[in-house]
Every structure is written in structure tokens, then in C-alpha cells.
Coordinates of C-alpha atoms in Angstrom, one line a residue:
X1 CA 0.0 0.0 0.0
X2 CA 2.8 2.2 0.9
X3 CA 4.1 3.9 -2.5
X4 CA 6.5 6.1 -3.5
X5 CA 3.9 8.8 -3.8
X6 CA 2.3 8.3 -0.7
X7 CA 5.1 8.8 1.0
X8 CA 6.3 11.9 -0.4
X9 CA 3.3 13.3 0.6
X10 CA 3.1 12.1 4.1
X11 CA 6.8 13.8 4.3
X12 CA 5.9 17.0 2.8
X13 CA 2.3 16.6 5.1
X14 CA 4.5 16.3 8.2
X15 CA 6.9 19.2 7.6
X16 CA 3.9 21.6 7.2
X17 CA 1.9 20.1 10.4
X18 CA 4.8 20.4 12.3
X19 CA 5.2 23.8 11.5
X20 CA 1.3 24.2 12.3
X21 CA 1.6 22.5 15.2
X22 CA 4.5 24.2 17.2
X23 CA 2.2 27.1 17.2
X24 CA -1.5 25.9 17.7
X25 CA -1.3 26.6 21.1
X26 CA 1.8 29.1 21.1
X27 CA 0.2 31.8 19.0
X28 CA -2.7 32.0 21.6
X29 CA -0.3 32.3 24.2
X30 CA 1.8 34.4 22.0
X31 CA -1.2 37.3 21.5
X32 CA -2.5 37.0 25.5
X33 CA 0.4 38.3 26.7
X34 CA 0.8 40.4 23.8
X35 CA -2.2 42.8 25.4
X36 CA -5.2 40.8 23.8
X37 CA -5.5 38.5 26.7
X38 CA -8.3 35.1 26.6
X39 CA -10.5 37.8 23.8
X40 CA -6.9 38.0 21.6
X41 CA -6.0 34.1 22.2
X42 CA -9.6 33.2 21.1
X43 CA -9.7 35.4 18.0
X44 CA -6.4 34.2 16.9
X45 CA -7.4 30.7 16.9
X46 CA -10.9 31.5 15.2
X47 CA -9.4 33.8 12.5
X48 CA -7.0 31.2 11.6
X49 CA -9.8 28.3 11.3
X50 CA -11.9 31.0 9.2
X51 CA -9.6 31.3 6.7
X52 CA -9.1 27.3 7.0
X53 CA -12.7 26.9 6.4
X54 CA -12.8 29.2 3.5
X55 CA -9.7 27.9 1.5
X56 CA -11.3 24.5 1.8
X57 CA -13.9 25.2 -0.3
X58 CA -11.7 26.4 -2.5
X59 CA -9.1 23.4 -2.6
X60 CA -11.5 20.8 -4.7
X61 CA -11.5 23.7 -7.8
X62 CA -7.8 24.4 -7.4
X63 CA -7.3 20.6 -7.4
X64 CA -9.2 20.1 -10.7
X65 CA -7.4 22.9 -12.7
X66 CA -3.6 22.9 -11.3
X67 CA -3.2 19.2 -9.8
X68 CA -1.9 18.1 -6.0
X69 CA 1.4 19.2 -6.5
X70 CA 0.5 22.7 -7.0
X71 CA -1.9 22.4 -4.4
X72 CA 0.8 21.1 -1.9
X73 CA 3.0 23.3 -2.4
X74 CA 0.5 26.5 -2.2
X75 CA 0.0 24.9 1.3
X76 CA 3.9 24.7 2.6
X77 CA 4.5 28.4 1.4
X78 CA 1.3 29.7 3.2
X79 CA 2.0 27.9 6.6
X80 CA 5.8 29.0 6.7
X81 CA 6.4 32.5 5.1
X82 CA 3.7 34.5 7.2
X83 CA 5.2 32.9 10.8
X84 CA 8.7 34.6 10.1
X85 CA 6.5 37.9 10.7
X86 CA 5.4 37.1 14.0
X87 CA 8.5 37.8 15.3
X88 CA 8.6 41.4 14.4
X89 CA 5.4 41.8 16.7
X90 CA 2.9 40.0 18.9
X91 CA 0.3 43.1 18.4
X92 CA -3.0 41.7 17.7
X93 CA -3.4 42.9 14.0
X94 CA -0.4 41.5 13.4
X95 CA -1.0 38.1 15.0
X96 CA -4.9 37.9 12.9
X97 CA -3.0 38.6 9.7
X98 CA -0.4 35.9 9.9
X99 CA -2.9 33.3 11.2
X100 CA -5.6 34.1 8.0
X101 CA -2.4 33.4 6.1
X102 CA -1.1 30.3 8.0
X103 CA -5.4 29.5 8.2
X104 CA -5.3 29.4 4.6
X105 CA -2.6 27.0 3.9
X106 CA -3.7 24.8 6.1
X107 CA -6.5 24.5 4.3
X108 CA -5.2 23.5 1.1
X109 CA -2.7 21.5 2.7
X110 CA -5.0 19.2 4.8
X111 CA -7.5 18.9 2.0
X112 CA -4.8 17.5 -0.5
X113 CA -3.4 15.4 1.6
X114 CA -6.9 13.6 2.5
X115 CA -8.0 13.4 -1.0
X116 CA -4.3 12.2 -2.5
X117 CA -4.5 9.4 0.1
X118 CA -8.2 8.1 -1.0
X119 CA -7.5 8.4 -4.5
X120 CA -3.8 6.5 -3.8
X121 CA -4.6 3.9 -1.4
X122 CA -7.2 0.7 -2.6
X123 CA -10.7 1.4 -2.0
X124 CA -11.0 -1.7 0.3
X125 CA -8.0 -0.9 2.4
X126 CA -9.2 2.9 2.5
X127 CA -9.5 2.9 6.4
X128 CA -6.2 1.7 7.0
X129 CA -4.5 3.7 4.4
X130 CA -6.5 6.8 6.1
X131 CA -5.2 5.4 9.6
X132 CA -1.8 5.6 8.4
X133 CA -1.8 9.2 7.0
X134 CA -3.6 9.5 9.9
X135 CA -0.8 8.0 12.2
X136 CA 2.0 10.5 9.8
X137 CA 0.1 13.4 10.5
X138 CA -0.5 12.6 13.9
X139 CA 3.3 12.7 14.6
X140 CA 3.5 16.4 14.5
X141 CA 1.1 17.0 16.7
X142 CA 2.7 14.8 19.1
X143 CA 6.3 16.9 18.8
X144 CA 4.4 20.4 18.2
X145 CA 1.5 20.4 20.6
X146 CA 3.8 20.4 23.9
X147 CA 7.1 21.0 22.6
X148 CA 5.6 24.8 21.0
X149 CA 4.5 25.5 24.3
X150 CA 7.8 23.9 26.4
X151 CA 10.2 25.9 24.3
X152 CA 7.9 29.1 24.1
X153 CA 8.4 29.4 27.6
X154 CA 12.3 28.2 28.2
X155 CA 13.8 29.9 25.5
X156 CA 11.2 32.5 24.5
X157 CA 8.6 32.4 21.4
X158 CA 10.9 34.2 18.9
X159 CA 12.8 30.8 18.3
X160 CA 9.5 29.1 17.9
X161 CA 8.2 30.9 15.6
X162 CA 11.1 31.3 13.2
X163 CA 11.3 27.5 13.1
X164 CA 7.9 26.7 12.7
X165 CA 7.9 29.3 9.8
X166 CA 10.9 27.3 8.5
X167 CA 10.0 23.4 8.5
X168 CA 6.8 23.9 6.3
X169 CA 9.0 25.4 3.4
X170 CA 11.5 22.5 4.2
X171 CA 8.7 20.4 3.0
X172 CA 8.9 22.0 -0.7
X173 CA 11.7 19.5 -1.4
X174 CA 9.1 16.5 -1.1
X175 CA 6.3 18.0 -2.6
X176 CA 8.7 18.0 -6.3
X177 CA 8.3 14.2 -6.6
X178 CA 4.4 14.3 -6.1
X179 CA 2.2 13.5 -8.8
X180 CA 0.6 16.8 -11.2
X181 CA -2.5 14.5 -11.3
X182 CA -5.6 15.9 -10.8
X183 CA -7.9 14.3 -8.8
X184 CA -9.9 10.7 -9.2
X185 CA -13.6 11.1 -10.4
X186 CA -16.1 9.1 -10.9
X187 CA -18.6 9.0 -13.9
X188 CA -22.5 9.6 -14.4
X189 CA -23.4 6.4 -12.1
X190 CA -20.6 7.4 -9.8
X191 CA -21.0 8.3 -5.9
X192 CA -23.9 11.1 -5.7
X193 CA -22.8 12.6 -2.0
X194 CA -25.9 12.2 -0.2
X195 CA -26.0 10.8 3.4
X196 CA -23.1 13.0 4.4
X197 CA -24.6 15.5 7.0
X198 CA -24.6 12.9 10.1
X199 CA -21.1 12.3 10.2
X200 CA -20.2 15.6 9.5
X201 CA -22.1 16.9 12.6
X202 CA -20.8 14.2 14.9
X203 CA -17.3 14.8 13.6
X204 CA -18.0 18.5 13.9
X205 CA -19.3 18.6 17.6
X206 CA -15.9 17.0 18.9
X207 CA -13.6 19.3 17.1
X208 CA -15.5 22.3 18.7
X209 CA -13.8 20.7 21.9
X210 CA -10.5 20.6 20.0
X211 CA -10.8 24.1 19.6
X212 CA -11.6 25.3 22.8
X213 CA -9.0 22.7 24.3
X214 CA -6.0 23.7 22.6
X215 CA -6.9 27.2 23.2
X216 CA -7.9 27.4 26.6
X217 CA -6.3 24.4 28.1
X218 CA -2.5 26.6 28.9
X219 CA -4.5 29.8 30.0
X220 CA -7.1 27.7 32.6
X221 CA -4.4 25.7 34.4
X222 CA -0.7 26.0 34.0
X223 CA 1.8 25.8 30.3
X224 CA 3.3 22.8 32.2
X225 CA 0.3 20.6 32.7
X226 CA -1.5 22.0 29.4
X227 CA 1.6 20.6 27.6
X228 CA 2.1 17.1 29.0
X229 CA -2.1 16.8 28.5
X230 CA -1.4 17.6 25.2
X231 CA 1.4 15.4 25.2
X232 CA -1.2 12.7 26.1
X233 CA -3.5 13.5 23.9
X234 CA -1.6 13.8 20.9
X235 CA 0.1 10.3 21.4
X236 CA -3.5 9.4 22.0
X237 CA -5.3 10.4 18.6
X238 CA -3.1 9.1 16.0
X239 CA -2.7 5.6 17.9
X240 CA -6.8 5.7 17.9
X241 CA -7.2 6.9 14.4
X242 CA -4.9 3.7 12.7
X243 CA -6.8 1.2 15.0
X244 CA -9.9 2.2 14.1
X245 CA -9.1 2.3 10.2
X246 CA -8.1 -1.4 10.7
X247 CA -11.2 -1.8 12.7
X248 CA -13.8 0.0 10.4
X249 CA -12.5 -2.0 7.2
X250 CA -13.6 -5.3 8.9
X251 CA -16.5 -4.2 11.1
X252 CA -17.8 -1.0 9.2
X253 CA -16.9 2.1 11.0
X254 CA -20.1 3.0 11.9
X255 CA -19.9 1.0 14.8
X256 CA -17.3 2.8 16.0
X257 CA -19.5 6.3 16.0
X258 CA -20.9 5.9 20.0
X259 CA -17.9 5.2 21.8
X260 CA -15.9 7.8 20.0
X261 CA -17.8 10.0 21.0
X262 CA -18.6 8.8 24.6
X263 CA -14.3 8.7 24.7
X264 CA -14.5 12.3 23.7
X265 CA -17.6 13.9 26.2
X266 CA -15.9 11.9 28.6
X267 CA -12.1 13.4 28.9
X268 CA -13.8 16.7 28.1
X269 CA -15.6 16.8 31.5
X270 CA -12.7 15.8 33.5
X271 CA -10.8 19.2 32.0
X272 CA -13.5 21.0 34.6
X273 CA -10.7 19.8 37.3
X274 CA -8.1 22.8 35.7
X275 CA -5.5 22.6 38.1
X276 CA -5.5 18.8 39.0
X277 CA -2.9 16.7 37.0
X278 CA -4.5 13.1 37.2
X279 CA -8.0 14.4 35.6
X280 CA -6.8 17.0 33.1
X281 CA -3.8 14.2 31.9
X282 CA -6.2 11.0 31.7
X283 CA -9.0 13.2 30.2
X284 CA -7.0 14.7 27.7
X285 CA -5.8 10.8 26.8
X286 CA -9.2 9.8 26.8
X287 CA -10.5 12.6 24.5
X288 CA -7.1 12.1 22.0
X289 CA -8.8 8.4 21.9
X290 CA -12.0 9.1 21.3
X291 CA -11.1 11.7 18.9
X292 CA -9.0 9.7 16.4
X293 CA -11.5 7.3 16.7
X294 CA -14.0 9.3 15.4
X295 CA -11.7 11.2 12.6
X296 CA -11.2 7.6 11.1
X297 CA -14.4 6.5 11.1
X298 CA -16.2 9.6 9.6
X299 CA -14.3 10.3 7.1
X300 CA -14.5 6.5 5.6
X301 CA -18.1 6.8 6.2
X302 CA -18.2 10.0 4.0
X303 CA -15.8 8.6 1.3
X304 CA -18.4 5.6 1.0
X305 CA -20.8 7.8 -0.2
X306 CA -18.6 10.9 -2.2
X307 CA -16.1 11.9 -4.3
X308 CA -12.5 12.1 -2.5
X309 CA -11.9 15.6 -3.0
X310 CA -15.5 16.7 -2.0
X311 CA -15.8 14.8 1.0
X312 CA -12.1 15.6 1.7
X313 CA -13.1 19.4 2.0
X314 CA -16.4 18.7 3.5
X315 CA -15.0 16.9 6.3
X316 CA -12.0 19.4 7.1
X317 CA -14.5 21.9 6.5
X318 CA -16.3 20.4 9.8
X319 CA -13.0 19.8 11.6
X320 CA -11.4 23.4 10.8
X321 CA -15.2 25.2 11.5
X322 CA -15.3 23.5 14.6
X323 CA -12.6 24.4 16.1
X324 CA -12.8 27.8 15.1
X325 CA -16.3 27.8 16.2
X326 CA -15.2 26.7 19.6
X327 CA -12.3 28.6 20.3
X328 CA -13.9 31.6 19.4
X329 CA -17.0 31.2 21.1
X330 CA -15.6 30.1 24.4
X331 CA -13.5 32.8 24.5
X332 CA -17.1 35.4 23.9
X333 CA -18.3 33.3 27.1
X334 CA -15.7 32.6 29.3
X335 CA -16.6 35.8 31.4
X336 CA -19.9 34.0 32.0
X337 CA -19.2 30.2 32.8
X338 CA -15.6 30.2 33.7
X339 CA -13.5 27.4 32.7
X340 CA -15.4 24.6 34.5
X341 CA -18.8 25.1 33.5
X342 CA -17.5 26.1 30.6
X343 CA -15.6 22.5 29.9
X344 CA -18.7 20.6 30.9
X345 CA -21.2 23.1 28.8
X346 CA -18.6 21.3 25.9
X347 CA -18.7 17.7 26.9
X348 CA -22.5 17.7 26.7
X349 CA -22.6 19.5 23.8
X350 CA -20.6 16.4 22.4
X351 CA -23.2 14.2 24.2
X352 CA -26.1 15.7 22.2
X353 CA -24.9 14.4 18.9
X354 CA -25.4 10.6 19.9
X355 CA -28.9 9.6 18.4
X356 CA -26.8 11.3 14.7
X357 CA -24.3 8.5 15.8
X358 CA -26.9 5.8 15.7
X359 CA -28.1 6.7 12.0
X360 CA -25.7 3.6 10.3
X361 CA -25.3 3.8 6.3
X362 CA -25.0 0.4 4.8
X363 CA -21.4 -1.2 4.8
X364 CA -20.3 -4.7 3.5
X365 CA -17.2 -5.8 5.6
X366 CA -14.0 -6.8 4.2
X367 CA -14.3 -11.0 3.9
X368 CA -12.6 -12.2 6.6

């Protein structure tokens, strides 16, 4: 399964979230104590997603008329060249212009690395050759999540941010032995789309969590526990997302909807305990968990019944707008619930998206 091209776009995918990564949680930080405090942090975060959100529905168009190596490598240069401005200032307008930037080729980035995959990998190995871009990508979040925040505060966040600026435009290198092929489609009796709504929403509800977690998580406790949480998390997700590829190719991932998502209401309750380490650590694991699970098993559910590139934007769309959604929103609220209501307001607002969970497309399991 593992080709040549696959893997030069799982390097050139890493490079870029690594880059992403260092500063998901660093640029919050970054503006907060710039002057814009838990408003500033929260608007960062959303801005960036925005402009996530709105170069994904772009990507499928640009894939059709200029290819996925174009497409890539759009994605590298927007992720590093705006972070080597953050440097010169942590201002707010500063900080919301470089993260539409970054927002934007993350967009394109993400997009064309879900869609190359599907259209690379065999159609009945599609959840394990998801799981293991999934497990790639995964990696940077495990390196960037805590190690963004760890160095931001030992050796300050203009290191940081010059090196995450740099890695994504290391990744040009790979991105010159990718395919210029445009994306797979099928003909008049090919996939129509329809049936996609219910993962979307279930997938969306737990990235709202994401979003408020990532944001909120340093500025409710302490950088040191937000980053080994993370640290749990991140080794967490990946793990959970390859599993539940292998999994959902034998079983049907549908089955795997409910307990993704009680794994993810779950650890997002135990965050109302800010300040204690055993909660906040174990929670965090046990939302990383539920969360791959559910990233795997949505998005084979939606490439069952779409086009790769379409259901590749569609479901980043609901990954990207949720956790814009949710970081920008907690942040308008905060002042109202505090950060403990506030964590379990999320976790149920997870919960509510069960009966969705239950609503199982037909699936024909891999012969055993």
C-alpha cells in the first residue's frame, strides 16, 4: 500500500503540520500576553480556522485545474512565510493577519493530503490507508503540541516561531516528486454525496472541543500541565485513528460512532478539574482516543458515499469550522461560565450528537 507517492506526501504533510503544530497553542499564548488576553488568544485561533474553512472550499476547484502538487506546495508556502512575521510583533493585528495566512494553507494542505490518500490507497484498504496518513500526521502533533509550548516558555517564542515558519517550506523539497494529477472522479453512475450530514455533525461537535481545548487548556491551568495533557493526547489520537481504520475496514466504522464520541464527552468533562494533574492528563488521553477514533471513522463513512476531493473538503470543513467555532465562542463566554462550567457546557454539547451516531449507512465488511 505504501508507495513512493504516498510517502512523499506524508513527508511533505508532516513538515507543514509540524510547523502548524508548534504554534496551535503558542500563537494564543503568544497574543495573550501580547495585550489581547483570553478575547486576543480566542480570535487568533478562530481567525485562523476561518480562513481554514474558507480555503477548503476552495481546494476541490484548485485541485481540478492545477493538480496536488501545486496544491501542496500552495500549502507549505502559506504555513511558513507568514510565521517569520510574528517575530517582528505579537500586536494583535499583526497576530490575525499571519494566522488568516497560515489558516489558509492549512487548508489546502489538509484537503490535499486527504483526498491524494483516498485516490492512492485501494478502495478496500481505504480505512487503513487513512489510519496511516492518519498516524504520519499525527506525529506532529505529538512533537508540536507540547514542545511549542515547552520551548515558548524556556527559551522564549521568537525561536519558535522562526522554526515553525521554517519546517513547512522545508517540506517544498518533497512535494517535487508528487504526482501533477488531478484528482480521481467518478462517472454519471458514480457516488452522488448524499448521506453526508450525520457524520459531518458528529465529527463537527468533537472538534469544537478541540478548539476550545487547545486554546484554553495553557490559560485555565498552568503551560506545564496544558503541555504534557497535550502530550497525552496527541500520542493518543493518532494511535486511535490507525486502529480504528483497521477496525472499520472489517467491522464497518459505523460502529465505531458511540464510543468515539462517549471517549471524547468523557475526557472533556474531567478538563473542569483545571489545576489537577490526574483528571486534566487522563482526560485529555481519553478525549485524544475518542477523537482519532471518530476522525477515522467519519471520514471513511463519507468517502463511501462521495467523491474524494468533496468529501475531503467537507470533512476538514467540519474539523477546521469546529474548532474555530469553539475557540472563538468560548472565548465570547468565558466571562460568564468560567472554565469549569465552561468544559462541561462542551462535553455535553458532544453528548447531544449521539442519536446522529446511531443513523448507520449500509457497509459490507472486508471478507474475513
Amino acid at each position: 500500500m505504501m508507495t513512493r507517492s504516498l510517502g512523499l506526501m506524508m513527508a511533505a504533510s508532516v513538515t507543514g503540520m509540524l510547523g502548524f503544530f508548534l504554534l496551535f497553542s503558542t500563537v494564543p499564548l503568544y497574543a495573550a500576553t501580547g495585550g489581547s488576553g483570553a478575547t486576543g488568544a480566542g480570535l487568533a485561533t478562530g481567525a485562523m480556522m476561518a480562513s481554514t474553512v474558507l480555503a477548503e472550499l476552495a481546494v476541490p476547484w484548485l485541485l481540478s485545474r492545477h493538480g496536488y502538487r501545486a496544491a501542496m506546495a500552495l500549502g507549505l508556502l502559506l504555513l511558513g512565510l507568514p510565521a517569520l512575521l510574528l517575530p517582528l510583533s505579537a500586536e494583535l493585528p499583526v497576530v490575525l493577519a499571519v494566522s488568516l495566512l497560515r489558516g489558509a494553507g492549512l487548508g489546502v494542505l489538509v484537503v490535499t493530503g486527504t483526498a491524494l490518500t483516498a485516490d492512492l490507497v485501494p478502495a478496500e484498504r481505504r480505512g487503513e490507508g487513512l489510519g496511516l496518513y492518519g498516524l504520519a500526521v499525527g506525529v506532529p502533533s505529538v512533537a508540536g503540541l507540547p514542545l511549542g509550548l515547552w520551548a515558548a516558555d524556556v527559551l522564549g517564542f521568537a525561536p519558535v516561531l522562526v522554526v515553525a515558519g521554517l519546517l513547512p517550506l522545508a517540506g517544498l523539497v518533497a512535494v517535487t516528486g508528487l504526482p501533477a494529477a488531478r484528482p480521481v472522479t467518478a462517472g454519471g453512475g458514480g457516488r452522488t454525496g448524499g448521506g453526508l450530514a450525520a457524520p459531518m455533525l458528529v465529527f463537527a461537535s468533537v472538534t469544537v472541543s478541540v478548539g476550545v481545548l487547545v486554546t484554553f487548556l495553557p490559560l485555565a491551568g498552568t503551560p506545564a500541565l496544558a503541555s504534557a495533557a497535550m502530550l497525552a493526547q496527541s500520542l493518543a489520537t493518532p494511535t486511535a485513528r490507525w486502529w480504528a481504520g483497521r477496525f472499520g475496514d472489517r467491522r464497518g466504522p459505523a460502529t465505531l460512532l458511540v464510543p468515539g464520541l462517549l471517549a471524547a464527552a468523557a475526557g472533556t468533562a474531567l478538563q473542569a478539574w483545571t489545576d489537577a494533574p490526574v483528571p486534566v492528563v487522563a482526560g485529555m488521553a481519553l478525549f485524544g482516543a475518542g477523537f482519532g477514533v471518530l476522525q477515522n471513522a467519519t471520514l471513511t463513512l463519507m468517502l463511501q458515499r462521495g467523491e474524494p476531493a468533496r468529501v475531503s473538503a467537507l470533512w476538514n470543513l467540519a474539523y477546521d469550522a469546529g474548532m474555530g467555532v469553539g475557540a472563538t465562542g468560548f472565548g465570547l463566554v468565558l466571562g460568564h461560565t468560567g472554565y469549569r462550567l465552561g468544559f462541561v457546557l462542551v462535553a455535553a454539547l458532544i453528548a447531544v450528537t449521539i442519536p446522529l451516531a446511531r443513523v448507520r449507512p449500509a457497509y459490507a465488511p472486508l471478507p474475513q
